XYZ file of C-alpha atoms in Angstrom:
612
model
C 0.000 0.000 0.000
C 1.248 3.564 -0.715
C 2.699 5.843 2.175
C -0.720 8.092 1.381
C -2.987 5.474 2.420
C -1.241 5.448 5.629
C -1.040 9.080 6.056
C -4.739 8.678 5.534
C -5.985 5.935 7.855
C -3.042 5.362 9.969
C -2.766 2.167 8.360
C -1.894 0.404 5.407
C -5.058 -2.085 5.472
C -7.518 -0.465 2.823
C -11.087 -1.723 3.037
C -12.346 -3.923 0.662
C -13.920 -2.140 -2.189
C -17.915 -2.888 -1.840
C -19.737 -4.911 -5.013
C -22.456 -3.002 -6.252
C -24.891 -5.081 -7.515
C -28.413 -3.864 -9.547
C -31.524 -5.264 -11.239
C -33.314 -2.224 -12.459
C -34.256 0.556 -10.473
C -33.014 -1.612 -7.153
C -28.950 -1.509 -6.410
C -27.006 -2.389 -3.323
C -23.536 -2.527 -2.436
C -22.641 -6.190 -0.928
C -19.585 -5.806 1.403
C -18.427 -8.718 3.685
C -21.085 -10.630 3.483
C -23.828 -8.304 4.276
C -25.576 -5.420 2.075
C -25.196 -1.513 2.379
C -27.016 1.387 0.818
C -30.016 -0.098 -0.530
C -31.572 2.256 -3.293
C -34.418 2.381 -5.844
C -34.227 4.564 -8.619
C -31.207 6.671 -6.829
C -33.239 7.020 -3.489
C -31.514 5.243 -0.293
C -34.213 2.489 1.058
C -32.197 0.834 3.177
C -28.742 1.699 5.260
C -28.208 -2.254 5.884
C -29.221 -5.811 5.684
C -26.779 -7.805 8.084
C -26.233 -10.622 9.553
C -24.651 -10.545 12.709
C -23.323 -12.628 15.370
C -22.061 -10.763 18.920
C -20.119 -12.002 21.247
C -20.895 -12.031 25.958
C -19.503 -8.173 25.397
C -21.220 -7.243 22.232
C -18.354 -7.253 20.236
C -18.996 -8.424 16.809
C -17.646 -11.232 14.940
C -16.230 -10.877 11.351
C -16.931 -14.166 9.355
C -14.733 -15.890 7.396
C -16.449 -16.462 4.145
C -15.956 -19.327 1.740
C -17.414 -20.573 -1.226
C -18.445 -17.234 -2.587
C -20.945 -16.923 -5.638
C -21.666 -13.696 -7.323
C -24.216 -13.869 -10.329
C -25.388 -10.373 -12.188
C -28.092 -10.571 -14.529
C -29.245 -8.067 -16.929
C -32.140 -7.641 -14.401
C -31.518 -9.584 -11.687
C -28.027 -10.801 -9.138
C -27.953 -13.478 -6.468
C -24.963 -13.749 -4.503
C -24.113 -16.890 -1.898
C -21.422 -18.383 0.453
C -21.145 -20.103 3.155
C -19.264 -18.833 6.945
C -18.172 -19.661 10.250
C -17.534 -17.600 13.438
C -14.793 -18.625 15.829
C -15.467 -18.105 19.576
C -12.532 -17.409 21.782
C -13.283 -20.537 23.403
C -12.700 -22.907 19.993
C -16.517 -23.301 19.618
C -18.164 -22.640 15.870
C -21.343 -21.799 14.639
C -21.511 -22.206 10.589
C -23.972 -20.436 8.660
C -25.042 -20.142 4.391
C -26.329 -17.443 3.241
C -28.352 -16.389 -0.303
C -29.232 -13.233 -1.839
C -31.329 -12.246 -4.704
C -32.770 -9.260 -6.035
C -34.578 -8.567 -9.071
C -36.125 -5.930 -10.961
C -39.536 -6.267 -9.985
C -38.472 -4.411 -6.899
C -37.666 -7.191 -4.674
C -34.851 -8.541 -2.312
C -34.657 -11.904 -0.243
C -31.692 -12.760 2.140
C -31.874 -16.091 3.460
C -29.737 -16.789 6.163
C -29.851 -20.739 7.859
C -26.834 -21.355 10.750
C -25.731 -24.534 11.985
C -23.789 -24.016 15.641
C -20.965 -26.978 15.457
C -21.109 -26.827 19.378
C -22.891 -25.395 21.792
C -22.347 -21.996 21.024
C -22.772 -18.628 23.146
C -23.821 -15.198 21.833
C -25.716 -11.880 22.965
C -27.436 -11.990 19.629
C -27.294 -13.689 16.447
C -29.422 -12.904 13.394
C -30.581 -9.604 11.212
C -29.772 -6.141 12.009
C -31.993 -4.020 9.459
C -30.645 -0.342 9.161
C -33.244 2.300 8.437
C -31.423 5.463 7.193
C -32.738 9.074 9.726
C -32.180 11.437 6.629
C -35.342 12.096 5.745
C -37.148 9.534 7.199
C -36.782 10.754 10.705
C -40.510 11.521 12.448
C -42.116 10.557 9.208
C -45.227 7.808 8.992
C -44.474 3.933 8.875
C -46.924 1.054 8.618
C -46.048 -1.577 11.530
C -46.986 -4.963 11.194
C -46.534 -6.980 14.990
C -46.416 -10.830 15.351
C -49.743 -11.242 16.076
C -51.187 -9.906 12.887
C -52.189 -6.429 13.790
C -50.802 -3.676 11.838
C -50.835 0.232 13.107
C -49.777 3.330 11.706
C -47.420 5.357 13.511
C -44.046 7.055 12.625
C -40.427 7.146 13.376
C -39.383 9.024 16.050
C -37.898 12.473 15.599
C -36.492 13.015 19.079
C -34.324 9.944 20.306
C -36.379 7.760 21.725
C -34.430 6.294 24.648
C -36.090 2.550 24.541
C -37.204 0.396 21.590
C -40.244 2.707 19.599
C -41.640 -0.979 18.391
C -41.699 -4.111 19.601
C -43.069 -7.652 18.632
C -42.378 -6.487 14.706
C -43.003 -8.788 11.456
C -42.886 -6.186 8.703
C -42.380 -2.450 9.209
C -43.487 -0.192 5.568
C -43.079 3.400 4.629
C -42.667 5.417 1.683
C -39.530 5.703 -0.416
C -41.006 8.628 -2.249
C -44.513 9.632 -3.437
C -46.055 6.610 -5.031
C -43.360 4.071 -3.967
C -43.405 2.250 -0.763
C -40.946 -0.449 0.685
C -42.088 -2.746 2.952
C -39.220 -5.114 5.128
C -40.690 -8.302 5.927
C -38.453 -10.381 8.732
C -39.267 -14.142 9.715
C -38.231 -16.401 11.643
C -37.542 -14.537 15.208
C -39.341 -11.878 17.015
C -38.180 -8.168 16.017
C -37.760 -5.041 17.967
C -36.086 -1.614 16.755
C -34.099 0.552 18.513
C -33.146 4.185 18.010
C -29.710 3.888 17.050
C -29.258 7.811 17.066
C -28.316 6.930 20.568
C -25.230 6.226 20.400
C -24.838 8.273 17.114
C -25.376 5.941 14.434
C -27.444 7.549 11.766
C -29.831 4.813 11.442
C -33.073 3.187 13.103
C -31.893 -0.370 13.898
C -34.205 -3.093 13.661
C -32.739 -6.680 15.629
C -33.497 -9.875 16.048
C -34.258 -11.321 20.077
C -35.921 -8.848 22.212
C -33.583 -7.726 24.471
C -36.316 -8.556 27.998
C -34.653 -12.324 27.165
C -31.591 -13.362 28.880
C -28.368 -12.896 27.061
C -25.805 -14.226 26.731
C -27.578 -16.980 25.229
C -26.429 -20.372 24.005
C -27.282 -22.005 20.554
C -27.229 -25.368 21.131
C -24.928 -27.876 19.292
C -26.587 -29.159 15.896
C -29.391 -27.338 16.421
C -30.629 -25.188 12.739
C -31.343 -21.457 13.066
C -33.138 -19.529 9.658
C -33.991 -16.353 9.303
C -34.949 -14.505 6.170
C -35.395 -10.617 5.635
C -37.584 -9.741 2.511
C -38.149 -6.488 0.969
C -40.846 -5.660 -1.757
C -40.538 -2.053 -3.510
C -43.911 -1.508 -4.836
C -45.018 1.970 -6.758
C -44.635 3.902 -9.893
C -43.674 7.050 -8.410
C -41.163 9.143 -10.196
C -37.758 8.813 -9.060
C -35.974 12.368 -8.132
C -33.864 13.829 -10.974
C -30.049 11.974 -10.734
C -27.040 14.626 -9.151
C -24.663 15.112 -12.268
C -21.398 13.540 -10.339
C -19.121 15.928 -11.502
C -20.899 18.736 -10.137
C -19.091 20.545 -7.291
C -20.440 20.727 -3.904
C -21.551 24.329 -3.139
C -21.284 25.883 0.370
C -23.598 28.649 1.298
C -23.360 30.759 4.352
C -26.014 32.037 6.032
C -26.444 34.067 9.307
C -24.313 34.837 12.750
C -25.774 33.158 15.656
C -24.539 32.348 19.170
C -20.924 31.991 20.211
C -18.815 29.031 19.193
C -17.868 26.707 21.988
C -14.724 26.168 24.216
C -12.543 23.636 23.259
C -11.328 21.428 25.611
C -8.645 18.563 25.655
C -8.875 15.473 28.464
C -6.012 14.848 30.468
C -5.008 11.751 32.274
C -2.774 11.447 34.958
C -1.018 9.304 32.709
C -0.299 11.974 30.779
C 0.455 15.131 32.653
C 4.250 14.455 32.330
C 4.417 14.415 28.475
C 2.258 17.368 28.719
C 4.182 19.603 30.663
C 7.624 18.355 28.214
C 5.506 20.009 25.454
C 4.449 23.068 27.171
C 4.976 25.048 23.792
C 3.138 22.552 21.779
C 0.271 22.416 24.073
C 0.223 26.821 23.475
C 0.009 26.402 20.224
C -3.127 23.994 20.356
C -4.562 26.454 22.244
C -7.696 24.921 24.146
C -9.691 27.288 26.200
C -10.208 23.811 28.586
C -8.405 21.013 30.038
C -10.625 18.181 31.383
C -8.995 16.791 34.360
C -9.946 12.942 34.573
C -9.952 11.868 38.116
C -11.436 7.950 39.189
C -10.645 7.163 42.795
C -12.045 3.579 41.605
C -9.134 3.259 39.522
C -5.975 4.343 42.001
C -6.613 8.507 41.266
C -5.525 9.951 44.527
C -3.824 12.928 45.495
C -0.311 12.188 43.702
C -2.816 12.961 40.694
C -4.541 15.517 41.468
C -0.603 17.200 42.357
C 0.055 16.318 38.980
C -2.992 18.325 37.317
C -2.305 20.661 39.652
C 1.494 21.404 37.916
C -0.168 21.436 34.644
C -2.703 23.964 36.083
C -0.028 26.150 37.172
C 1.764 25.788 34.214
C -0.575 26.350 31.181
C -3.538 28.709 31.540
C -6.749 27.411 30.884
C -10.461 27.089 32.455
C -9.960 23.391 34.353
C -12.929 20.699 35.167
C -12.214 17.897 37.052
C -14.209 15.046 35.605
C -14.935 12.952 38.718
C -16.311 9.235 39.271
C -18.198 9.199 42.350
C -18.123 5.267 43.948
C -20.488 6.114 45.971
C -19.686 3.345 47.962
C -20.454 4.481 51.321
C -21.153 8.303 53.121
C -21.526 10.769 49.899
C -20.697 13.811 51.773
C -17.296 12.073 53.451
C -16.497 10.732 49.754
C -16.788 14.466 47.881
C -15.398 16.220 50.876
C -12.584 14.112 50.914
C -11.871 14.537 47.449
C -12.528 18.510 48.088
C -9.441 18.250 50.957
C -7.256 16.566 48.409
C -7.864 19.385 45.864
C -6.808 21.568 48.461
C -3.963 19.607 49.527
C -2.534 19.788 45.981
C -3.075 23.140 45.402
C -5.662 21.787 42.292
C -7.327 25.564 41.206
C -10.443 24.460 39.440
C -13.297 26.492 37.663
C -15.621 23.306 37.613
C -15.912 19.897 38.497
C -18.204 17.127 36.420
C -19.428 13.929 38.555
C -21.186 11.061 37.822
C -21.895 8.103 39.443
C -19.360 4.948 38.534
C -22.050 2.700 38.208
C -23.669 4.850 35.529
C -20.509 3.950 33.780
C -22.317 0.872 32.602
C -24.974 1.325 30.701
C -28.337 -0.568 31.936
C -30.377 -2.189 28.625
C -33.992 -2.622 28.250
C -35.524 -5.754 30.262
C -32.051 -5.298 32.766
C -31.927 -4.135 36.346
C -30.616 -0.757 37.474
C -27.504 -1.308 39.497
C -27.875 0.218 43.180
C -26.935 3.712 43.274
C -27.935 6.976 45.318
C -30.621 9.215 43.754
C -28.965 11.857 41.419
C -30.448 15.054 43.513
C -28.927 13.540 46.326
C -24.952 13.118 44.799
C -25.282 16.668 42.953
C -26.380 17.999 46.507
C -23.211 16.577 48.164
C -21.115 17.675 45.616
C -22.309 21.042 46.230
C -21.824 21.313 49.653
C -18.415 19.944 49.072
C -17.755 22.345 45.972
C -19.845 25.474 46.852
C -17.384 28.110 44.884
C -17.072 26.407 41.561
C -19.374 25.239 38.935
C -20.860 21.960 38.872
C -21.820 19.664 36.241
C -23.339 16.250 35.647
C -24.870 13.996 33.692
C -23.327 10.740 31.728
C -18.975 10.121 31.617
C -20.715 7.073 28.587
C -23.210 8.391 25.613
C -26.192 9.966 24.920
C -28.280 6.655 25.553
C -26.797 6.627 29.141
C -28.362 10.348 29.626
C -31.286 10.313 27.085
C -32.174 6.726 29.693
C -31.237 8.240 33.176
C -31.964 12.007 32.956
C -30.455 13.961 35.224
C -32.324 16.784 37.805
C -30.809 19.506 36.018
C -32.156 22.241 37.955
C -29.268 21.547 40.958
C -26.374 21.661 37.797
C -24.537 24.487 35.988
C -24.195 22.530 33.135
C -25.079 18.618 31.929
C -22.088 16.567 29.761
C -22.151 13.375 27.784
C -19.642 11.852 25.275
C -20.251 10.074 22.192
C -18.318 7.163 20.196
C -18.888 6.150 16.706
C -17.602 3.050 16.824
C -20.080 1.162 18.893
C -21.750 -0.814 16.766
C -20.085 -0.992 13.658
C -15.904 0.198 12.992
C -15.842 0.750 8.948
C -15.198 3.720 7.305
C -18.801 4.873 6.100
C -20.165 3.904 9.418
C -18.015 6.154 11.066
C -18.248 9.416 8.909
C -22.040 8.922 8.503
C -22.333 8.896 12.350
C -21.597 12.632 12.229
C -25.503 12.795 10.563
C -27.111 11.549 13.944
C -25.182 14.820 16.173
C -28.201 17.248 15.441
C -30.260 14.811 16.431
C -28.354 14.279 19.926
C -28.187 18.110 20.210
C -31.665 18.743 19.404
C -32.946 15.950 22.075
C -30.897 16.538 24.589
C -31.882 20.436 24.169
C -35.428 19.023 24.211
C -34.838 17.250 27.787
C -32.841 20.111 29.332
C -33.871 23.125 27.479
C -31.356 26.555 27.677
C -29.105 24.538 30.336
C -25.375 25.129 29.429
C -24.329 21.689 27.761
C -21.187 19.952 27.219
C -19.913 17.472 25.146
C -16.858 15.275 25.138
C -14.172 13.711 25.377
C -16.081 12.262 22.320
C -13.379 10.121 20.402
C -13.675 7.660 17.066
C -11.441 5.175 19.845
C -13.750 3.728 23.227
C -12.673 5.274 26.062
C -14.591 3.201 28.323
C -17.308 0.476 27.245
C -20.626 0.427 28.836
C -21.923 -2.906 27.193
C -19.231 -5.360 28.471
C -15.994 -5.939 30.628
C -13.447 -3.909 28.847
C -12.888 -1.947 25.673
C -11.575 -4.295 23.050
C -7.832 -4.035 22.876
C -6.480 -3.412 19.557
C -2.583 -4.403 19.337
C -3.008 -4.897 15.376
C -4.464 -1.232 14.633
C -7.653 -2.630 13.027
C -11.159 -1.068 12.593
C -12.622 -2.602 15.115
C -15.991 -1.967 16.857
C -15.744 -1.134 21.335
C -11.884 -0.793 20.482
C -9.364 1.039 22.713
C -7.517 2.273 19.865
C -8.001 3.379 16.423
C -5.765 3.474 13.836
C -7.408 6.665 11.471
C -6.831 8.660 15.046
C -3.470 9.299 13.807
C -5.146 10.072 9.922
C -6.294 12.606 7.985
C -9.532 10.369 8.477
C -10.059 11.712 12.260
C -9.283 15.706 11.432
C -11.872 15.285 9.035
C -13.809 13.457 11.095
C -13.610 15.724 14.115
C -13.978 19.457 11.907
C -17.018 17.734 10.854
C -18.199 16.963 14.163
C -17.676 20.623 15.224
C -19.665 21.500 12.511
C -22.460 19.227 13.193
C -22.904 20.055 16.762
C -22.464 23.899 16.371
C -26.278 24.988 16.277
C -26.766 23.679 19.347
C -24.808 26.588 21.530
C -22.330 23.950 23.405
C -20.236 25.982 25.725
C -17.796 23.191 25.496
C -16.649 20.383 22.870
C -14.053 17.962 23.847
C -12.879 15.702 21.009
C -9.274 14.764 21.868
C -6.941 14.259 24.820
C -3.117 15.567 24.631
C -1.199 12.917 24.549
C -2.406 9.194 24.053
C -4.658 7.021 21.906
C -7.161 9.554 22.483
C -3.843 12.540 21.601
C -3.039 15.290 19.021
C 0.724 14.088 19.316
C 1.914 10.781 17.912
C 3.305 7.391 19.247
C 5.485 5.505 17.960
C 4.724 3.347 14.216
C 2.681 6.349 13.241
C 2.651 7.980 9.529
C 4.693 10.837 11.718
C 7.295 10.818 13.585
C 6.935 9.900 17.429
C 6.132 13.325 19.750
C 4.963 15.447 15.853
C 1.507 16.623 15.904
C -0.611 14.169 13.957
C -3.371 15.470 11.353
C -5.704 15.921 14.196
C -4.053 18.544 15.675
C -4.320 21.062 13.175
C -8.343 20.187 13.300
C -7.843 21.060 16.913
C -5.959 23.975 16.469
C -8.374 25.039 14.031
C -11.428 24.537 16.276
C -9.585 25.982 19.298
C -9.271 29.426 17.156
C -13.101 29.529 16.266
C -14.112 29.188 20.353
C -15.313 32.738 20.773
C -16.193 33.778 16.968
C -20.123 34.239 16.271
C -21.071 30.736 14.830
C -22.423 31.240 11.220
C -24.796 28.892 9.636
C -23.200 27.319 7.141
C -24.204 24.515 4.477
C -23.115 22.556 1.390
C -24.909 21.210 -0.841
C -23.859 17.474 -0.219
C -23.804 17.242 3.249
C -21.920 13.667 2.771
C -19.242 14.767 1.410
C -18.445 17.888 2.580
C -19.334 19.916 5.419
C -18.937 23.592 7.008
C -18.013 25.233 10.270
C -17.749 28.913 10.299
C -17.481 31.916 12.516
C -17.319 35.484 12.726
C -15.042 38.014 14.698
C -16.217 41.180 16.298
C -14.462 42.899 13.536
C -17.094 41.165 10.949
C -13.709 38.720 9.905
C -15.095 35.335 8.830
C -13.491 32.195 9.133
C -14.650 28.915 7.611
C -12.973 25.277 7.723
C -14.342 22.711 5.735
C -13.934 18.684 5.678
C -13.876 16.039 3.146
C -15.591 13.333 4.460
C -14.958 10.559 1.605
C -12.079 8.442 -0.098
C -12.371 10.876 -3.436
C -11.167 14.244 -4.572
C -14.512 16.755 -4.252
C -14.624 19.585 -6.482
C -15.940 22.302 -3.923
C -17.484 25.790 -5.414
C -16.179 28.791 -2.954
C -18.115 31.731 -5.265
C -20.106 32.623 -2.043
C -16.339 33.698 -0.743
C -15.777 35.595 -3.703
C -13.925 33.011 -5.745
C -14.020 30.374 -8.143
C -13.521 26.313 -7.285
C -11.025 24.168 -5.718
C -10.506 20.840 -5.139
C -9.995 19.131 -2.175
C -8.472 15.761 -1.607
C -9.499 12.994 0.794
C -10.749 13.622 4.074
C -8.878 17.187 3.365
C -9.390 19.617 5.951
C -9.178 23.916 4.587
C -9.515 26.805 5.996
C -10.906 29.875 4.258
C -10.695 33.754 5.492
């Protein structure tokens, strides 16, 4: 592979190029095994038919596929194989697959898995991706088990638990006088609002999650399941994009201020932090995010260490405690208030949470024991009268959008997000960026004008609320719940983070977090990296970039392909306006700048650009 694909991605390993397969006005793309971007007559119908097998942690197998048939037709394809997933534990479940579409408008995948031994999952089966662009809010036709079919709609706010349950088929229009209607046998269906955790799709699954899991498939013991989708309609399909065309941005008008920026900083980390003092000015965050866990060994040798940093950069500091609540609350904060002292720790805010909110608590599970909210965020006050104080989720969006916090006794709520929860491949991760509004705009819903933070929010998994541990990730993969991701240290992750920024920007954060300093979370390299151990990597200009906006007047701004490129501006006092923009795909985009006074350029992949 060429040095720019590693300069890209971090890594060498380039995804396998998808297969796009067609009859008609029906294409999909058929990568690994399962299907992506389902359209009819240009229009996406489906984000994803896949079949998927998790493991006691929800991490997901990746099949080894054999025997692999792929037939286009003039007006039809059909594609099958035949795979097996390894468990850690040398047992194997084997499964075939078929696929066929044809022109007509139809699509069957026919899944039937044989476990060799007894075999143990948290789900195994169908995962049907409903896309949110466009479809969010609007009317669906739900057919349950038992026969009964009602008409209701998506939601348009995240809905914390499933919307439907008990589901056979689940219908809605694809564009006036076409409908699409997914039919799924052979297990009970539920969906889930996926937006959650900031996937950009409505995911329906197979098992209701009120069963046990993990489950075991017993030895020798068949398991079929088919997913079928009918296209019906005449209605006119929407005139095709020319391809060539560039991607125009418009601005529109000044708004609210553009957030803080903040960077996390473990204890871990203060030393390489203070080595780099001068690199660390030129970031320039506005924030450093002290992360303190007395669960994990944090004590008052690290709170003296934030406490150097403190003294030695300038910056607004929150200390982003876990509470263990594991005893007297008001002895716990105040003792952590003493050590503060003790260290000489000057903070402007402190962030607590509970650590048993760490983990996140599913549908059908039991709540872990923990103290009421009001009654931690009233100890931490008495222990913390003269600073701000936050709360609300150290996990995601579904931890908060399923435990919401009293905000009336905070200064500000906080969450974090990770795109790689459910699924670790390039498109998944960049098209995660279209579910932020949505976050914004529920959690704005929930807690109204309360000042709202977000971050650290990180492609990597910081922590994992669905299992044990993060999965480690010696072999820089893209891999889902992983500790470590290799396009951090790309052009991938500036783009992906300067397109973050600009997704979450309407929503008036007074603080975004999207990087630590140092680490697998850092703006500065390790070692095996496409720079040079201790160099900024291509995140840090993103950073940098962001970190010079905090301040400006935010600026609506727009493109006209929102999947390709987006657009974060802002505006001095002096009327000076400052735009960055990100490539979010694999290609060169042509990009037309004539609302700037000029002409066109082109940008390269996942290029980040600023304009004045």
């Amino acid at each position: 592979m060429t040095a720019g694909t590693f300069l890209l991605y971090g890594t060498r390993v380039v995804e396998a190029e998808p297969v796009r397969l067609s009859a008609g006005s029906l294409s999909a793309d058929f990568v690994n095994g399962n299907l992506r971007t389902i359209r009819h007559g240009g229009t996406e119908v489906l984000r994803a038919i896949a079949y998927i097998v998790r493991d006691r942690d929800w991490g997901t197998y990746e099949p080894n596929l054999t025997d692999l048939i792929i037939d286009q037709a003039a007006d039809a394809f059909s594609v099958s194989y035949s795979a097996s997933c390894l468990a850690p534990d040398g047992n194997r479940l084997g499964f075939r697959a078929t696929i066929k579409g044809s022109a007509d408008g139809r699509l069957v995948f026919d899944v039937s898995a044989l476990p060799e031994n007894d075999f143990e999952t948290n789900r195994c089966g169908f995962c049907i991706l409903h896309p949110i662009a466009d479809l969010a809010g609007s009317p669906v036709m739900v057919e349950h088990t038992d026969g009964s079919v009602v008409a209701t709609k998506l939601p348009q706010l995240i809905d914390p638990w499933q919307p439907f349950k008990d589901i056979r088929a689940i219908s809605h229009q694809v564009r006036p006088g076409v409908t699409a209607e997914c039919r799924m046998e052979g297990d009970t269906f539920e969906m889930e609002d996926q937006r959650n955790w900031s996937d950009a799709s409505y995911k329906t699954y197979v098992r209701p999650l009120v069963l046990p899991w993990p489950y075991v498939l017993p030895a020798g013991q068949p398991l079929s399941q088919t997913i079928s989708l009918r296209i019906a309609g005449e209605g006119k399909a929407p005139a095709a994009a020319v391809a060539s065309e560039p991607v125009r941005v418009e601005l529109g008008e000044a708004g609210a201020r553009l957030p803080d920026v903040g960077v996390v900083i473990y204890p871990e980390d203060v030393e390489t932090a203070l080595a780099n003092l001068s690199t660390l000015a030129e970031l320039g965050p506005q924030q450093l995010l002290f992360h303190y866990d007395p669960t994990r060994g944090h004590g008052l040798d690290a709170l003296r260490a934030f406490a150097r940093l403190a003294t030695a950069y300038a910056a607004e500091t929150t200390l982003e405690c876990v509470v263990a609540c594991a005893g007297d609350l008001d002895a716990e904060l105040s003792g952590v208030a003493d050590l503060v002292r003790r260290a000489g720790l000057k903070l402007s805010a402190i962030a607590v949470s509970p650590s048993v909110d760490r983990q996140s608590t599913p549908p059908g599970s039991a709540w872990p024991e923990c103290p009421p909210l009001d009654v931690i965020y009233a100890a931490a006050r008495r222990a913390f009268p003269d600073i701000r104080l936050g709360g609300g989720m150290f996990s995601y969006f579904t931890e908060l959008n399923r435990k919401r916090v009293p905000a009336d006794q905070l200064d500000f709520v906080t969450h974090c997000t990770c795109p790689i929860v459910h699924a670790a491949d390039d498109l998944s991760v960049m098209q995660s960026l279209e579910a932020l509004p949505f976050i914004t705009q529920s959690a704005r819903a929930i807690f109204g004008a309360k000042p709202y933070r977000i971050g650290p929010s990180t492609i990597a998994m910081r922590q994992n609320p669905y299992g044990g541990a993060t999965k480690p990730n010696p072999g820089g993969q893209r891999i889902a719940m992983a500790d470590s991701d290799p396009r951090h240290a790309g052009q991938f992750a500036a783009a992906w983070t300067v397109g973050y920024a600009a997704r979450v920007a309407a929503a008036g954060l007074e603080q975004l977090t999207l990087s630590s300093f140092t680490g697998p979370f850092g703006v500065l390299a390790s070692s095996g990296e496409p720079v040079a151990e201790g160099s900024p990597r291509p995140l840090f200009r993103a950073i940098k970039g962001l970190c010079e906006l905090a301040g400006l007047a935010h600026v609506a701004a727009g493109t006209s392909d929102e999947t390709k490129v987006l657009a974060l501006a802002g505006r001095s006092a002096s009327g000076d306006t400052v735009v960055w923009l990100a490539n979010l795909t694999a290609d060169d985009v042509q990009v037309d700048i004539s609302a700037f006074g000029r002409g066109h350029l082109v940008m390269t992949p996942y290029e980040i650009l600023r304009i004045d």
